[in-house]
mmCIF file of C-alpha atoms in Angstrom:
data_model
loop_
_atom_site.group_PDB
_atom_site.id
_atom_site.type_symbol
_atom_site.label_atom_id
_atom_site.label_comp_id
_atom_site.label_asym_id
_atom_site.label_seq_id
_atom_site.Cartn_x
_atom_site.Cartn_y
_atom_site.Cartn_z
ATOM 1 C CA MET A 3 0.152 -0.059 -0.044
ATOM 2 C CA GLU A 4 3.057 2.551 -0.565
ATOM 3 C CA LYS A 5 1.759 5.535 -2.500
ATOM 4 C CA SER A 6 4.302 7.014 -4.097
ATOM 5 C CA LYS A 7 4.223 10.930 -2.258
ATOM 6 C CA ARG A 8 3.389 11.436 1.335
ATOM 7 C CA LEU A 9 -0.280 11.942 1.784
ATOM 8 C CA ALA A 10 -1.861 12.983 4.880
ATOM 9 C CA PHE A 11 -3.258 10.407 6.673
ATOM 10 C CA LYS A 12 -6.885 11.637 6.682
ATOM 11 C CA ILE A 13 -7.076 12.005 2.951
ATOM 12 C CA TRP A 14 -5.185 8.259 2.300
ATOM 13 C CA ILE A 15 -7.461 6.405 4.811
ATOM 14 C CA THR A 16 -11.222 8.021 3.624
ATOM 15 C CA GLN A 17 -10.168 8.318 -0.219
ATOM 16 C CA TYR A 18 -7.957 5.117 -1.463
ATOM 17 C CA LYS A 19 -9.433 2.018 -3.105
ATOM 18 C CA ASP A 20 -6.679 -0.772 -1.449
ATOM 19 C CA PHE A 21 -7.457 0.703 1.811
ATOM 20 C CA HIS A 22 -11.182 0.275 1.172
ATOM 21 C CA VAL A 23 -10.773 -2.954 -0.212
ATOM 22 C CA LEU A 24 -8.955 -4.324 2.606
ATOM 23 C CA LYS A 25 -12.187 -2.956 4.595
ATOM 24 C CA SER A 26 -14.513 -4.553 2.126
ATOM 25 C CA GLY A 27 -12.634 -7.970 2.101
ATOM 26 C CA GLY A 28 -12.500 -8.543 5.614
ATOM 27 C CA ILE A 29 -8.846 -7.421 6.865
ATOM 28 C CA ARG A 30 -8.842 -6.472 10.350
ATOM 29 C CA THR A 31 -5.305 -5.431 11.212
ATOM 30 C CA LEU A 32 -3.387 -2.383 9.296
ATOM 31 C CA ILE A 33 -0.205 -1.532 10.876
ATOM 32 C CA ASP A 34 0.436 2.276 9.406
ATOM 33 C CA MET A 35 3.995 2.930 9.246
ATOM 34 C CA PRO A 36 5.173 5.798 10.815
ATOM 35 C CA LEU A 37 6.192 8.200 8.047
ATOM 36 C CA ASN A 38 4.581 7.068 5.189
ATOM 37 C CA SER A 39 1.286 9.699 5.532
ATOM 38 C CA PHE A 40 1.622 13.017 7.506
ATOM 39 C CA PRO A 41 1.798 13.792 9.705
ATOM 40 C CA SER A 42 4.730 10.873 10.665
ATOM 41 C CA THR A 43 4.184 8.929 14.105
ATOM 42 C CA VAL A 44 6.891 10.794 16.104
ATOM 43 C CA SER A 45 5.193 12.218 19.441
ATOM 44 C CA LYS A 46 2.179 10.582 21.588
ATOM 45 C CA GLU A 47 -0.323 13.504 19.812
ATOM 46 C CA THR A 48 0.163 12.445 16.436
ATOM 47 C CA LEU A 49 -0.469 8.584 17.625
ATOM 48 C CA LYS A 50 -3.685 10.039 19.145
ATOM 49 C CA LEU A 51 -4.785 12.195 15.871
ATOM 50 C CA LYS A 52 -4.224 8.675 13.824
ATOM 51 C CA TYR A 53 -6.083 6.687 15.818
ATOM 52 C CA VAL A 54 -8.826 8.923 15.765
ATOM 53 C CA ILE A 55 -9.353 9.618 12.477
ATOM 54 C CA SER A 56 -8.339 5.250 11.173
ATOM 55 C CA THR A 57 -11.304 4.327 14.182
ATOM 56 C CA SER A 58 -14.258 6.847 12.820
ATOM 57 C CA SER A 59 -13.269 6.148 8.894
ATOM 58 C CA PHE A 60 -12.185 1.879 9.671
ATOM 59 C CA ASN A 61 -14.328 0.561 12.718
ATOM 60 C CA ARG A 62 -11.599 -1.756 12.460
ATOM 61 C CA PHE A 63 -7.804 -2.180 14.479
ATOM 62 C CA LEU A 64 -5.089 0.382 12.700
ATOM 63 C CA GLY A 65 -1.789 -0.577 14.546
ATOM 64 C CA ARG A 66 0.932 2.095 14.417
ATOM 65 C CA SER A 67 4.654 1.474 14.562
ATOM 66 C CA GLY A 68 6.589 4.802 15.582
ATOM 67 C CA PRO A 69 10.369 5.908 15.114
ATOM 68 C CA LYS A 70 13.285 5.939 17.152
ATOM 69 C CA ASN A 71 15.556 9.044 16.998
ATOM 70 C CA ALA A 72 17.879 11.016 18.014
ATOM 71 C CA PHE A 73 14.600 13.550 18.502
ATOM 72 C CA ASN A 74 12.341 11.281 20.133
ATOM 73 C CA ALA A 75 14.240 8.517 22.383
ATOM 74 C CA THR A 76 13.015 10.169 25.730
ATOM 75 C CA SER A 77 9.386 9.790 24.319
ATOM 76 C CA LEU A 78 9.671 6.196 23.117
ATOM 77 C CA GLU A 79 8.003 4.846 26.463
ATOM 78 C CA ARG A 80 4.809 7.315 26.213
ATOM 79 C CA LEU A 81 4.208 6.252 22.450
ATOM 80 C CA LEU A 82 4.658 2.792 23.718
ATOM 81 C CA LYS A 83 2.315 3.147 26.823
ATOM 82 C CA ALA A 84 -0.112 4.698 24.163
ATOM 83 C CA GLY A 85 0.223 1.547 21.522
ATOM 84 C CA VAL A 86 2.787 1.326 19.421
ATOM 85 C CA LEU A 87 2.569 -1.963 18.611
ATOM 86 C CA GLY A 88 6.412 -1.336 17.498
ATOM 87 C CA LEU A 89 9.122 1.104 16.527
ATOM 88 C CA LYS A 90 11.167 1.353 13.501
ATOM 89 C CA SER A 91 14.718 3.487 12.593
ATOM 90 C CA PHE A 92 16.980 4.516 9.964
ATOM 91 C CA MET A 93 20.572 3.463 10.039
ATOM 92 C CA CYS A 94 20.709 6.350 7.035
ATOM 93 C CA PRO A 95 18.668 9.100 6.369
ATOM 94 C CA SER A 96 14.918 8.299 5.826
ATOM 95 C CA GLY A 97 14.143 12.191 3.505
ATOM 96 C CA ILE A 98 11.867 13.046 5.536
ATOM 97 C CA ASN A 99 12.543 15.576 8.230
ATOM 98 C CA ASP A 100 11.045 14.856 10.740
ATOM 99 C CA PHE A 101 11.894 11.768 11.191
ATOM 100 C CA PRO A 102 15.851 11.858 10.856
ATOM 101 C CA MET A 103 18.736 8.834 10.652
ATOM 102 C CA THR A 104 19.818 6.957 14.033
ATOM 103 C CA ASN A 105 23.426 5.768 14.658
ATOM 104 C CA SER A 106 24.940 3.322 17.484
ATOM 105 C CA SER A 107 24.861 6.336 19.692
ATOM 106 C CA HIS A 108 21.191 6.025 19.851
ATOM 107 C CA ILE A 109 21.194 2.484 20.577
ATOM 108 C CA LYS A 110 21.091 0.881 23.735
ATOM 109 C CA VAL A 111 22.832 -3.137 23.648
#
C-alpha cells in the first residue's frame, strides 16, 4: 500500500481504493508505518490523531508503529504505553525531516 508520495493520513485512509478493498475483504488489522503518511507518528499527539481518524473511518484495529530516532528518544516509553506496537529506525537518511537518521549512539544494547 505504498503511495508514490506522502499523503495526509485522513486523505489516505478515507479515499484510496486499496484501503477500502482491505475493509471490504474482511482485513481486520493494518499497520501504519510512522512516516508513510503525514503527520509522521513521532509523538503521542500524532499517534492519537491517527487513531481518531482511523477508527472513525475504518472501524477496525489499526496498529501503529513508531519511530526510534535522536529527536524522540525520551518519548519512546510514552508512545509504547499509548499503543505503538513497534519502533522503526533508519541507519541512513530517511528523506523525511521529522524522521532523522539514527546512529549507534542512540541505540542501547
